[in-house]
mmCIF file with all atom_site columns, C-alpha atoms in Angstrom:
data_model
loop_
_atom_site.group_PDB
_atom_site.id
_atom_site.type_symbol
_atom_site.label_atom_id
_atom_site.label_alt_id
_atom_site.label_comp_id
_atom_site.label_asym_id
_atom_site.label_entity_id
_atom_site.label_seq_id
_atom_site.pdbx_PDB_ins_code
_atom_site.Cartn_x
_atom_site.Cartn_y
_atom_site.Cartn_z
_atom_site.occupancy
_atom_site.B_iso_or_equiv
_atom_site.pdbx_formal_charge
_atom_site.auth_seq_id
_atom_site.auth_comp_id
_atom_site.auth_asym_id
_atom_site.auth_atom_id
_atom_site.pdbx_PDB_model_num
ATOM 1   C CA . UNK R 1 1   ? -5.406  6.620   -41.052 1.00 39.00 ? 13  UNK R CA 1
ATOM 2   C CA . UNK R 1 2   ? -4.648  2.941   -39.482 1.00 56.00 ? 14  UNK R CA 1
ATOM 3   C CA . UNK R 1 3   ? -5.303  3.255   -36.062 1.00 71.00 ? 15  UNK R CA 1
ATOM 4   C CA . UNK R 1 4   ? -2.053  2.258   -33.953 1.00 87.00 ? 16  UNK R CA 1
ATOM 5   C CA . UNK R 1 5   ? -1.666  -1.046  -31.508 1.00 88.00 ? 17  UNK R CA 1
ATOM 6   C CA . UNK R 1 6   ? -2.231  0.848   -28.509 1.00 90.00 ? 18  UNK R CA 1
ATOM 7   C CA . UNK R 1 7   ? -5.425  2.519   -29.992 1.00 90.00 ? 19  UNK R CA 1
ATOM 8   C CA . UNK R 1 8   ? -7.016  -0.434  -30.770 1.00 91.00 ? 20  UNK R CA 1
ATOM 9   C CA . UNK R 1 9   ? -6.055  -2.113  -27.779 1.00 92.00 ? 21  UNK R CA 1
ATOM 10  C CA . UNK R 1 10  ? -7.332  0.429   -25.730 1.00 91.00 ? 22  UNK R CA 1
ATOM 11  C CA . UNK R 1 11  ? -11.175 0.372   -28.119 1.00 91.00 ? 23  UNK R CA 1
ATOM 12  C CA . UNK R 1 12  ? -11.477 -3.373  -27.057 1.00 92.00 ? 24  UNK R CA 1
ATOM 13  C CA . UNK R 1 13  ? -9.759  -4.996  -30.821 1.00 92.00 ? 25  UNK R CA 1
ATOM 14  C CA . UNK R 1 14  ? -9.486  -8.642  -30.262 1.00 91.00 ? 26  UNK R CA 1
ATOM 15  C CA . UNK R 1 15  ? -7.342  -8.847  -32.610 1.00 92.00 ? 27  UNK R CA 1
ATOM 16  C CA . UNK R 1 16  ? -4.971  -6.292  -31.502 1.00 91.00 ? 28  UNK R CA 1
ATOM 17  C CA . UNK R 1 17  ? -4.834  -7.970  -27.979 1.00 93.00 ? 29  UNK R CA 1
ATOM 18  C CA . UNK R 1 18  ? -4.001  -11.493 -29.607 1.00 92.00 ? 30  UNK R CA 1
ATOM 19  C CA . UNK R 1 19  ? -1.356  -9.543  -31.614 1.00 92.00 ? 31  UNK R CA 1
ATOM 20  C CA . UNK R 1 20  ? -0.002  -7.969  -28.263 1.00 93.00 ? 32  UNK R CA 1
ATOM 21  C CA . UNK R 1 21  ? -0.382  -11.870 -26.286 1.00 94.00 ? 33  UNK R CA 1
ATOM 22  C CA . UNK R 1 22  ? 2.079   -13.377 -29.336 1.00 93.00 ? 34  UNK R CA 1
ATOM 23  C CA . UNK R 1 23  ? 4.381   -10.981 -29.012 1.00 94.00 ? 35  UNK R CA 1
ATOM 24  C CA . UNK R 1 24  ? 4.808   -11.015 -25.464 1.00 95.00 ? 36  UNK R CA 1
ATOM 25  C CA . UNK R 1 25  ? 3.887   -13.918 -24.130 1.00 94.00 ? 37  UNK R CA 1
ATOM 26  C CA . UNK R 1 26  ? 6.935   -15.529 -23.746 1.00 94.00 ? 38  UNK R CA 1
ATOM 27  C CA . UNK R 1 27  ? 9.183   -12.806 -22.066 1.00 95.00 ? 39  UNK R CA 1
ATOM 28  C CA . UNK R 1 28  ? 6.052   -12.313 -19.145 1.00 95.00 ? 40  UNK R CA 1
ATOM 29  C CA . UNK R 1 29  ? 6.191   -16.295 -18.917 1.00 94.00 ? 41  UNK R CA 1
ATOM 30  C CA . UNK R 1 30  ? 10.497  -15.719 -18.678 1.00 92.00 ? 42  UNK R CA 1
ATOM 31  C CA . UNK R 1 31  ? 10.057  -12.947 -15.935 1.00 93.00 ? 43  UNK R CA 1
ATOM 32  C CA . UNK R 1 32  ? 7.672   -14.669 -14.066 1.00 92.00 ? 44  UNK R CA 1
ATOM 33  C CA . UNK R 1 33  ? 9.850   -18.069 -14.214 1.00 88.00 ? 45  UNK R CA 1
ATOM 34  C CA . UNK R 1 34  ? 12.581  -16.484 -13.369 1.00 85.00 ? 46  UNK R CA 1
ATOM 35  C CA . UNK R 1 35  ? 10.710  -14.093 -9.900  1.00 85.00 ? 47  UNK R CA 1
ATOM 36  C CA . UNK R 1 36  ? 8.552   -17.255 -8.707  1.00 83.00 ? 48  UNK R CA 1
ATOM 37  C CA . UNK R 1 37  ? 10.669  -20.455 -9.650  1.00 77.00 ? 49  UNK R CA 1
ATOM 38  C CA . UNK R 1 38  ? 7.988   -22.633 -10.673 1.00 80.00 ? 50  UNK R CA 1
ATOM 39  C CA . UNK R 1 39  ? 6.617   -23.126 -14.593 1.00 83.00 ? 51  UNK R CA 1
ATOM 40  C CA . UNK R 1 40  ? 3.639   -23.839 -13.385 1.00 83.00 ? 52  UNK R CA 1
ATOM 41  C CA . UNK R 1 41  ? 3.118   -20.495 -11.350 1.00 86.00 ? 53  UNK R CA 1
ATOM 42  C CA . UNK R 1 42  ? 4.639   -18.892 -13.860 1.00 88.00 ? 54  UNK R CA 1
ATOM 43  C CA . UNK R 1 43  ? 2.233   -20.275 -17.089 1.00 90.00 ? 55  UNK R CA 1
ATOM 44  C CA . UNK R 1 44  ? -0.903  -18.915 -14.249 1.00 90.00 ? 56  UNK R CA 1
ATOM 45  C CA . UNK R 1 45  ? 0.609   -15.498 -13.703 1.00 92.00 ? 57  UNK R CA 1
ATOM 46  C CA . UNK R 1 46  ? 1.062   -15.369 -17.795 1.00 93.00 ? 58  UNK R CA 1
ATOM 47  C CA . UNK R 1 47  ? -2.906  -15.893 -17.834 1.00 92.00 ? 59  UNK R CA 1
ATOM 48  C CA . UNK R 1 48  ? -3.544  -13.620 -15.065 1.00 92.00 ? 60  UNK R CA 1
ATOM 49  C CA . UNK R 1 49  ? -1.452  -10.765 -16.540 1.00 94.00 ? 61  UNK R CA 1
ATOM 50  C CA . UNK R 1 50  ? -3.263  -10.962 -19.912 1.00 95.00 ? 62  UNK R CA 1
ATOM 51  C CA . UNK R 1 51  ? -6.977  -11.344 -18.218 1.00 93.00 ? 63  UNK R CA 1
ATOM 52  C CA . UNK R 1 52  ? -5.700  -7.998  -15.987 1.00 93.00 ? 64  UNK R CA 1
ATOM 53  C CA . UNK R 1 53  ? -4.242  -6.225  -19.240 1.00 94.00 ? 65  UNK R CA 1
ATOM 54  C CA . UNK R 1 54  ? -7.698  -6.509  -20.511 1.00 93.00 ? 66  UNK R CA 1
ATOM 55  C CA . UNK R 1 55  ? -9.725  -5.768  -18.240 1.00 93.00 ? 67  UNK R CA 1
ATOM 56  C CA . UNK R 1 56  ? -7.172  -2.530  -17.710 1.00 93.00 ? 68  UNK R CA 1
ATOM 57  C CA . UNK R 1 57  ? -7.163  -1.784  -21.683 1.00 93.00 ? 69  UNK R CA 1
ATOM 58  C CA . UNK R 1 58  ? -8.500  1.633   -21.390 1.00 91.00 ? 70  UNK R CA 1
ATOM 59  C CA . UNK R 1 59  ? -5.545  2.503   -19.008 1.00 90.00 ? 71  UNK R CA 1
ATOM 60  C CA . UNK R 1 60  ? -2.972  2.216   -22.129 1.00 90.00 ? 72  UNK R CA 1
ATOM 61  C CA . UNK R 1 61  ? -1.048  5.484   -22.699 1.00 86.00 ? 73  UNK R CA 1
ATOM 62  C CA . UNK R 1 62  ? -2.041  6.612   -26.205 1.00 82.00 ? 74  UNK R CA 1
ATOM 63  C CA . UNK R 1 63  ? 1.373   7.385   -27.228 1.00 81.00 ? 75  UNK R CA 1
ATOM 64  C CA . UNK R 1 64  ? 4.525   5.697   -26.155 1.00 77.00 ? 76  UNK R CA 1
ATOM 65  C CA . UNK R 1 65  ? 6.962   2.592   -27.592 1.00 79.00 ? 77  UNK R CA 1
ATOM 66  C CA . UNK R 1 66  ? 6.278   -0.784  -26.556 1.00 86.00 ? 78  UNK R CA 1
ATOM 67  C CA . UNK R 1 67  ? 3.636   -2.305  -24.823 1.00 93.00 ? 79  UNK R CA 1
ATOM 68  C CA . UNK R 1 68  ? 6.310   -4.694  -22.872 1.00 94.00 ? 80  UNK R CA 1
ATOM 69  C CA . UNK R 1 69  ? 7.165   -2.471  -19.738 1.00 95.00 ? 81  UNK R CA 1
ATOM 70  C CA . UNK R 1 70  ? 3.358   -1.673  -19.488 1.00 95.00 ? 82  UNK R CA 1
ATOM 71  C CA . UNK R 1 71  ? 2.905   -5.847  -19.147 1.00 96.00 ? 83  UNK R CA 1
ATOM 72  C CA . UNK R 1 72  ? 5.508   -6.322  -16.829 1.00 96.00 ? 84  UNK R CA 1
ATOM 73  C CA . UNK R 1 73  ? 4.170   -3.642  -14.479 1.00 95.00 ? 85  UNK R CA 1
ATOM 74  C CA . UNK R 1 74  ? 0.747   -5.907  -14.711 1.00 95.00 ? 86  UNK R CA 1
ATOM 75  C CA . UNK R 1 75  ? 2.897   -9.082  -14.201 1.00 95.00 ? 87  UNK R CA 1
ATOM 76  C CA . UNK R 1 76  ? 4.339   -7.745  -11.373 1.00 94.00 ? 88  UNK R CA 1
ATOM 77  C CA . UNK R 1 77  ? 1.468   -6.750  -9.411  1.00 92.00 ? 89  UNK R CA 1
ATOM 78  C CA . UNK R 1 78  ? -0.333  -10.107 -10.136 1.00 92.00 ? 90  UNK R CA 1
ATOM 79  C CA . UNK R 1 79  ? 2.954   -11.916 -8.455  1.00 90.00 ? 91  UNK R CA 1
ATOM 80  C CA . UNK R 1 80  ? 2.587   -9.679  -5.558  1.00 86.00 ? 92  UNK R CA 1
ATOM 81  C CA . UNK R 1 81  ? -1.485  -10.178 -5.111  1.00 77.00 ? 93  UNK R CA 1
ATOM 82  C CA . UNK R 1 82  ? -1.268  -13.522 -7.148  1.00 66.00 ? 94  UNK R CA 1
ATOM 83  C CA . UNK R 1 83  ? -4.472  -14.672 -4.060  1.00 46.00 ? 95  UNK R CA 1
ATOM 84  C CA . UNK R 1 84  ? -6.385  -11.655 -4.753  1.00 53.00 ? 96  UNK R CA 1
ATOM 85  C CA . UNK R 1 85  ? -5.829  -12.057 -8.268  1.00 47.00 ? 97  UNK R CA 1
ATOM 86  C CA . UNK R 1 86  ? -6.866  -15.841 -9.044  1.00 44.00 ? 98  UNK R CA 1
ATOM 87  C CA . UNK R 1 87  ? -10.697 -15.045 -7.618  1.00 49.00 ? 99  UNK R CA 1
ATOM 88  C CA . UNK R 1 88  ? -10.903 -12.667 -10.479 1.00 55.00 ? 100 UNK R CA 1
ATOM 89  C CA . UNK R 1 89  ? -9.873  -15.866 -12.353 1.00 52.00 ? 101 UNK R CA 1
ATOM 90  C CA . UNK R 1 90  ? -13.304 -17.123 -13.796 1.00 50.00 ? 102 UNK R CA 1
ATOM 91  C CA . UNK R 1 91  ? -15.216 -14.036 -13.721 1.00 57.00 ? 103 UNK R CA 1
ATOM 92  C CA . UNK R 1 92  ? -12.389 -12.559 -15.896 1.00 58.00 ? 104 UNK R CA 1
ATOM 93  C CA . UNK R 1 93  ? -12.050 -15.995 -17.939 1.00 54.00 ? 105 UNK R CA 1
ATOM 94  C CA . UNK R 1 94  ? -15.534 -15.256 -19.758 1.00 57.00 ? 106 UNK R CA 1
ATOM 95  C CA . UNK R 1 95  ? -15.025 -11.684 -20.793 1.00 61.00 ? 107 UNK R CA 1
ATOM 96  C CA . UNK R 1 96  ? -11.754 -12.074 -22.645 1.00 61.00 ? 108 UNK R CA 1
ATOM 97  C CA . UNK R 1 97  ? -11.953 -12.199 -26.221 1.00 61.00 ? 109 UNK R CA 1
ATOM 98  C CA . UNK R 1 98  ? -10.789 -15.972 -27.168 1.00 56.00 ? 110 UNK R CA 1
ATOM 99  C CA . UNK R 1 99  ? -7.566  -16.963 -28.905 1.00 50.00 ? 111 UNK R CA 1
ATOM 100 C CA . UNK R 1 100 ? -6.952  -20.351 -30.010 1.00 47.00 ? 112 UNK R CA 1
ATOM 101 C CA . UNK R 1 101 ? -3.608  -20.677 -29.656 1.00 44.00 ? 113 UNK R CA 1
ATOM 102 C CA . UNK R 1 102 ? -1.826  -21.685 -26.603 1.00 46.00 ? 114 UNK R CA 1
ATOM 103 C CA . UNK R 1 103 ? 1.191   -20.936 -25.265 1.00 49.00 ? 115 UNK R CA 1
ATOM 104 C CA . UNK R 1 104 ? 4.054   -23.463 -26.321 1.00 48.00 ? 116 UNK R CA 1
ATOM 105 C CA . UNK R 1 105 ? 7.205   -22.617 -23.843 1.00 48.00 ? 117 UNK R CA 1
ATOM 106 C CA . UNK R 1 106 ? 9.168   -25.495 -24.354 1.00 43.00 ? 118 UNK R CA 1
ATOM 107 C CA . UNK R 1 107 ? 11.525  -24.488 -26.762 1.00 43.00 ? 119 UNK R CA 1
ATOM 108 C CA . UNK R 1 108 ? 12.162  -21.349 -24.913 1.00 43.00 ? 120 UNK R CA 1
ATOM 109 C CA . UNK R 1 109 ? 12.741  -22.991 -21.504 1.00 41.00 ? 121 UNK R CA 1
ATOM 110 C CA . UNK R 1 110 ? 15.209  -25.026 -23.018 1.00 37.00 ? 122 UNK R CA 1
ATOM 111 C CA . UNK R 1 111 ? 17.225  -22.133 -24.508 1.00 40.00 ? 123 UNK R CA 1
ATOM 112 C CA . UNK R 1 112 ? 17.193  -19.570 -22.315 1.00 41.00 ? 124 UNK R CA 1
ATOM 113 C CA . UNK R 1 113 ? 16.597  -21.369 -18.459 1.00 40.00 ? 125 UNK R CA 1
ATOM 114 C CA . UNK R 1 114 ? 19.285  -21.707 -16.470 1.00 43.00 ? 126 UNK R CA 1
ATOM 115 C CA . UNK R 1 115 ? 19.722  -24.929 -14.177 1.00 53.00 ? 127 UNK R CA 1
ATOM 116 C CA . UNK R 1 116 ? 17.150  -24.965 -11.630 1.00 60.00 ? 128 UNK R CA 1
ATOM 117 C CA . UNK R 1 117 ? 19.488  -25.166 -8.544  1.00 57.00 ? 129 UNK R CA 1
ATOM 118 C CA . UNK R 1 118 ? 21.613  -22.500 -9.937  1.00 62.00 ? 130 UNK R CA 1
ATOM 119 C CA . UNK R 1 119 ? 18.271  -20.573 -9.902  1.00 65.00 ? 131 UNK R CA 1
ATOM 120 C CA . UNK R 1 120 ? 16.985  -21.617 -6.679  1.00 70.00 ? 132 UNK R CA 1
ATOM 121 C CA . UNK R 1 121 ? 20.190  -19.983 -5.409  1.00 69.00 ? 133 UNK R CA 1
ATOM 122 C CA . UNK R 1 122 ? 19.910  -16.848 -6.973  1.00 71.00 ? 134 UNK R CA 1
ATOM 123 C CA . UNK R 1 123 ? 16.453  -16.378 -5.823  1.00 74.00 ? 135 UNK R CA 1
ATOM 124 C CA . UNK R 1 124 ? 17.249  -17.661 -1.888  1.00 80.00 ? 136 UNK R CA 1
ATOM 125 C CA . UNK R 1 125 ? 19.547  -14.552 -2.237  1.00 81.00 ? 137 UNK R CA 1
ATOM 126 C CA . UNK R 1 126 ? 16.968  -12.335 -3.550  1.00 81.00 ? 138 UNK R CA 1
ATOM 127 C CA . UNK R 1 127 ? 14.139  -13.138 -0.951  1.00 83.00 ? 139 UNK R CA 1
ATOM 128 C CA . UNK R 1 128 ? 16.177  -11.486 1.221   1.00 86.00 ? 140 UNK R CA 1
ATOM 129 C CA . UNK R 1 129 ? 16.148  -8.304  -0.312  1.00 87.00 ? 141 UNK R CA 1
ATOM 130 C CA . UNK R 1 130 ? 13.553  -5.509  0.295   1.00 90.00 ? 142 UNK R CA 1
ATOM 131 C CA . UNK R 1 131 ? 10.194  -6.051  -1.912  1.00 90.00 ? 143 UNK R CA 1
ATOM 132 C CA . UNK R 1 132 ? 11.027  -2.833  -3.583  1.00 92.00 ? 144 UNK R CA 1
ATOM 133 C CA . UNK R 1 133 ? 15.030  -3.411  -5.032  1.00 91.00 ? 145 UNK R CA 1
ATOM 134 C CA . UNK R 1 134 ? 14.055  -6.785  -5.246  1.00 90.00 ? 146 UNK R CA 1
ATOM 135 C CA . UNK R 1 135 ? 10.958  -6.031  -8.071  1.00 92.00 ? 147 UNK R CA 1
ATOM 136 C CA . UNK R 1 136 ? 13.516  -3.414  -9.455  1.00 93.00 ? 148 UNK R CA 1
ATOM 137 C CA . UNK R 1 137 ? 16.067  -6.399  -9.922  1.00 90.00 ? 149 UNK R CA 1
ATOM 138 C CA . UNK R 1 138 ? 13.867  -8.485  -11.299 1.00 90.00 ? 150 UNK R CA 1
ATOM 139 C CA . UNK R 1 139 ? 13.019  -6.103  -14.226 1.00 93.00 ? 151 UNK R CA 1
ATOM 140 C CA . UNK R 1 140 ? 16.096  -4.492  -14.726 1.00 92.00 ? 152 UNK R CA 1
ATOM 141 C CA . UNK R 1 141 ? 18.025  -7.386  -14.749 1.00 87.00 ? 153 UNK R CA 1
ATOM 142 C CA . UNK R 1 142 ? 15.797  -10.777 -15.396 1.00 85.00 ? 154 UNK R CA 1
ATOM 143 C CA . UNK R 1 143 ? 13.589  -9.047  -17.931 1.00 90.00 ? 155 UNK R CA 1
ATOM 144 C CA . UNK R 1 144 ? 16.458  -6.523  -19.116 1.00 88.00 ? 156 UNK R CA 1
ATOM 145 C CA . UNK R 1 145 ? 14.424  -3.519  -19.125 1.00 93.00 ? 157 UNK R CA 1
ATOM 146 C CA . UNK R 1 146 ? 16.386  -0.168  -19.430 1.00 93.00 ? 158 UNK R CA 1
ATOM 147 C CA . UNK R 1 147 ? 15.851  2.791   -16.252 1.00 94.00 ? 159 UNK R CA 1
ATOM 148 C CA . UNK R 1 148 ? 13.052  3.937   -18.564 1.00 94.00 ? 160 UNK R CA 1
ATOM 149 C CA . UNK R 1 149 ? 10.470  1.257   -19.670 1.00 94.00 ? 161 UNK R CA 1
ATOM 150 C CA . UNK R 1 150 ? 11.091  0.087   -15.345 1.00 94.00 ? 162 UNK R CA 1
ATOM 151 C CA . UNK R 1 151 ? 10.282  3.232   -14.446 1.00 94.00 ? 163 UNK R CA 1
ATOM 152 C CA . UNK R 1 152 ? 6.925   3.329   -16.449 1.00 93.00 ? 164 UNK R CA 1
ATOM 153 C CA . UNK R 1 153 ? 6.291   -0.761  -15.186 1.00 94.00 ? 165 UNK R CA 1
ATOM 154 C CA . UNK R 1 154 ? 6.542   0.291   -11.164 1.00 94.00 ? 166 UNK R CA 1
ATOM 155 C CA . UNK R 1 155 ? 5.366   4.039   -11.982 1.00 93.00 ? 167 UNK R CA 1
ATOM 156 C CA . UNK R 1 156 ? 8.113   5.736   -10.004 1.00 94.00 ? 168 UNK R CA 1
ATOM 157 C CA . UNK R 1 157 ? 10.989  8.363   -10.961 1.00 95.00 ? 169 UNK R CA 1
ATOM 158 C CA . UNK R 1 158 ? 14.063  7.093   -12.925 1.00 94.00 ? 170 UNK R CA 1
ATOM 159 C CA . UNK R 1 159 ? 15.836  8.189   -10.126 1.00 94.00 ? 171 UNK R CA 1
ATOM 160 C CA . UNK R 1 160 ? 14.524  5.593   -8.167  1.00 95.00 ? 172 UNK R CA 1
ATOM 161 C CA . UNK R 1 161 ? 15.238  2.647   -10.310 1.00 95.00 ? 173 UNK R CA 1
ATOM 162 C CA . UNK R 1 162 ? 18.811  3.746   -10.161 1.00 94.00 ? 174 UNK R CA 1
ATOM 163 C CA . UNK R 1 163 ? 19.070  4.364   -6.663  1.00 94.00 ? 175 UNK R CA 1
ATOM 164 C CA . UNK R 1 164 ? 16.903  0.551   -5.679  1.00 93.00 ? 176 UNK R CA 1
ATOM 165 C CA . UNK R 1 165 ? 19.468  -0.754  -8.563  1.00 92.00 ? 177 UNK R CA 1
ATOM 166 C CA . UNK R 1 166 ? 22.465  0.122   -6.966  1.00 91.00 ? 178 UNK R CA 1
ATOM 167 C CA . UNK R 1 167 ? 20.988  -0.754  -3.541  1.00 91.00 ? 179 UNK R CA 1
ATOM 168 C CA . UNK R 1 168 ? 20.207  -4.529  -4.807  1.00 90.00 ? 180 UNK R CA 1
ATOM 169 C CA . UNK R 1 169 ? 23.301  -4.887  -6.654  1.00 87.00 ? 181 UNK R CA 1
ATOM 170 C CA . UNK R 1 170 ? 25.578  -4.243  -3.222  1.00 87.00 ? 182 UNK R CA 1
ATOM 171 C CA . UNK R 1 171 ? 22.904  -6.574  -1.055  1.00 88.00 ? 183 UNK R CA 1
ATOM 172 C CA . UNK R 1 172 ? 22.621  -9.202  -3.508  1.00 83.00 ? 184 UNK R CA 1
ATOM 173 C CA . UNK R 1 173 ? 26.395  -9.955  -3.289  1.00 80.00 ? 185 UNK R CA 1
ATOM 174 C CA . UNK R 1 174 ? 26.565  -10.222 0.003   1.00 82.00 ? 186 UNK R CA 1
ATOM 175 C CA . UNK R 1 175 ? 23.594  -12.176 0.581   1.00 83.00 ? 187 UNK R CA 1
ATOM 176 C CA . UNK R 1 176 ? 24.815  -14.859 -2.151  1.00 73.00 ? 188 UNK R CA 1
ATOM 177 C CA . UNK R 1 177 ? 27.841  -15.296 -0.977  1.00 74.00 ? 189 UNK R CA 1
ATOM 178 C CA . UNK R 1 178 ? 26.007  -16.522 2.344   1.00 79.00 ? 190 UNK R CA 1
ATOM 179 C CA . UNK R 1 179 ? 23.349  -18.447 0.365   1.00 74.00 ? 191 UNK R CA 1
ATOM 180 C CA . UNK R 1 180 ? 26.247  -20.628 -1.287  1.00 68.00 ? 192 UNK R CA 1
ATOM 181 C CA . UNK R 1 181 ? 28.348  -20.934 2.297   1.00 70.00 ? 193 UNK R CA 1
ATOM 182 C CA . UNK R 1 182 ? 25.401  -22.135 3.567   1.00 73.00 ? 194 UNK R CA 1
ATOM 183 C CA . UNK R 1 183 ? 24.835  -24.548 0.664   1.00 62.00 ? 195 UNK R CA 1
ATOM 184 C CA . UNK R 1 184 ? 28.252  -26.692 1.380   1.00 54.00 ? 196 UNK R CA 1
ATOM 185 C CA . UNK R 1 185 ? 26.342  -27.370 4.604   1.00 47.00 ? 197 UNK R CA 1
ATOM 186 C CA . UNK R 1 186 ? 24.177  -29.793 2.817   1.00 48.00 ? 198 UNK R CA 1
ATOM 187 C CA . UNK R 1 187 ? 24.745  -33.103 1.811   1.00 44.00 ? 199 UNK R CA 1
ATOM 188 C CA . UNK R 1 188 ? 22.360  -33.380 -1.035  1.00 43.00 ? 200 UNK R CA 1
ATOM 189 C CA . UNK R 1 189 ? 23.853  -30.571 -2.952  1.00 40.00 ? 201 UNK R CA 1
ATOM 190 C CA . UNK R 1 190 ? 25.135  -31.364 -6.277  1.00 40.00 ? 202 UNK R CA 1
ATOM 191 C CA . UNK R 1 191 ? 28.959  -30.934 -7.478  1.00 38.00 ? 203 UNK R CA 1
ATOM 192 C CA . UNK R 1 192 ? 29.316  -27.511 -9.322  1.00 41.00 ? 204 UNK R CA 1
ATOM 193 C CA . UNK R 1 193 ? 26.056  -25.931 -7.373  1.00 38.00 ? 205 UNK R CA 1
ATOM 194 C CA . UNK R 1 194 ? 27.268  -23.984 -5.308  1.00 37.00 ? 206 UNK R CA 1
ATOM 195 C CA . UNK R 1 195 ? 29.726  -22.386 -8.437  1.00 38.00 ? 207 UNK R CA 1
ATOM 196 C CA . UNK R 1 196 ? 26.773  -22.406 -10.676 1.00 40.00 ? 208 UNK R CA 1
ATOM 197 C CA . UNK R 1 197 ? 24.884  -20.256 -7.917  1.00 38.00 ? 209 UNK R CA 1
ATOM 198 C CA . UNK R 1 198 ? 27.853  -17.720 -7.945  1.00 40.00 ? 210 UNK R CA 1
ATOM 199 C CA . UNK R 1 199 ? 27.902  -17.739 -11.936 1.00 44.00 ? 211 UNK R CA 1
ATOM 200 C CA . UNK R 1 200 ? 24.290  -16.740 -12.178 1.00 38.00 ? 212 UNK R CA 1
ATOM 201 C CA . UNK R 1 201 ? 24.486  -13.907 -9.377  1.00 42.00 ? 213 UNK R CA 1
ATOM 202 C CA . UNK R 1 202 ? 27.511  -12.280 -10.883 1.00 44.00 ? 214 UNK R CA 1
ATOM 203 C CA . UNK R 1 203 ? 26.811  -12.613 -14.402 1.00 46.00 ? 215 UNK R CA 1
ATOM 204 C CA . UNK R 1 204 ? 23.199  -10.636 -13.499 1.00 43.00 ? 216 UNK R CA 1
ATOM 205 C CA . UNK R 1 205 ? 25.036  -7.782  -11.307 1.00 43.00 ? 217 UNK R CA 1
ATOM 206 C CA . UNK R 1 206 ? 27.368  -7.458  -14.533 1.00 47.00 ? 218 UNK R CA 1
ATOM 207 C CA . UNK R 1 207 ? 25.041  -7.069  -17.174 1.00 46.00 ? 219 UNK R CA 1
ATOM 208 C CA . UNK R 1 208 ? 23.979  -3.976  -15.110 1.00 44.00 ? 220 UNK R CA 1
ATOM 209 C CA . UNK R 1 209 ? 27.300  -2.257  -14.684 1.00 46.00 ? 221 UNK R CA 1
ATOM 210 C CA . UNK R 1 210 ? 27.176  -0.512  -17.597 1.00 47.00 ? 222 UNK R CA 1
#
């Protein structure tokens, strides 16, 4: 019997984990984007997610769906110990089974990023919101996990998710509507920002009322 993805991830495959980089890649470089702001920091946290997932193979539930949500809890932690993290860096570096190909985000920052000052207002708005509706946010809404995969990311009750959800939802209003008052006090700011700001903030709040 073929042994499954997670099985083989979990006895040390190479192969499997190059299978498991390819396919998500590119939606923990889009999270991470989207929660620091900066491509740069985002392409590191990508490579410090996949040296942790390795290093944390054996954890892997042998049954379940996708591997995403499990990645994405990884992510997260990395962006909230991204110091601690980075002296793991080259001690980690040497034990991770090599793939040759690199991670090409172009195309996919051109398609799916939104303007970067429309961004920068969004996330002025969600600095301001606790650490814990703010990760919930993040998932739920900039990586569009359901309750269930965010739940298994931040191990914590379904419950919870909805209730942080909800919580961040009602904040994040108010505190972007003061972000983009606060933006017409500066000269620099570009015609349209301050609408695009609003655009990205209510579009996020709406994919969630469902």
């Amino acid at each position: 019997m073929e042994l499954s993805l997670r099985a083989r991830l979990r006895s040390g495959d190479p192969e499997a984990f190059g299978s498991i980089f390819d396919e998500h890649a590119r939606a923990v470089h889009r999270y991470a984007v989207r929660v620091t702001g900066n491509w740069a920091t985002a392409e590191d946290v990508v490579s410090l997610t996949f040296l942790e997932a390795w290093r944390l193979r054996e954890t892997v539930r042998p049954e379940g769906d996708g591997l995403l949500p499990w990645l994405l809890g990884i992510a997260t932690n990395v962006l909230r110990n991204t110091t601690r993290a980075a002296r793991r860096y080259q001690a980690a570096l040497s034990r991770v089974p090599p793939h040759d190909t690199s991670p090409d985000f172009a195309d996919e920052i051109v398609e799916r990023m939104d303007d970067a000052g429309r961004l920068a207002a969004a996330q002025r708005a969600l600095r301001r919101l606790r650490r814990s509706e703010r990760e919930v946010f993040a998932l739920c809404v900039w990586a569009d996990l359901d309750y269930a995969a965010a739940a298994e990311a931040l191990d914590v009750p379904i419950g919870t998710i909805r209730s942080r959800l909800s919580r961040a939802r009602r904040r994040l209003r108010q505190l972007t509507d003061e972000e983009l008052a606060s933006d017409t006090t500066e000269p620099a700011a570009r015609p349209g920002q301050q609408q695009g700001g609003r655009e990205i903030a209510a579009r996020s709040i709406q994919e969630q009322n469902r």
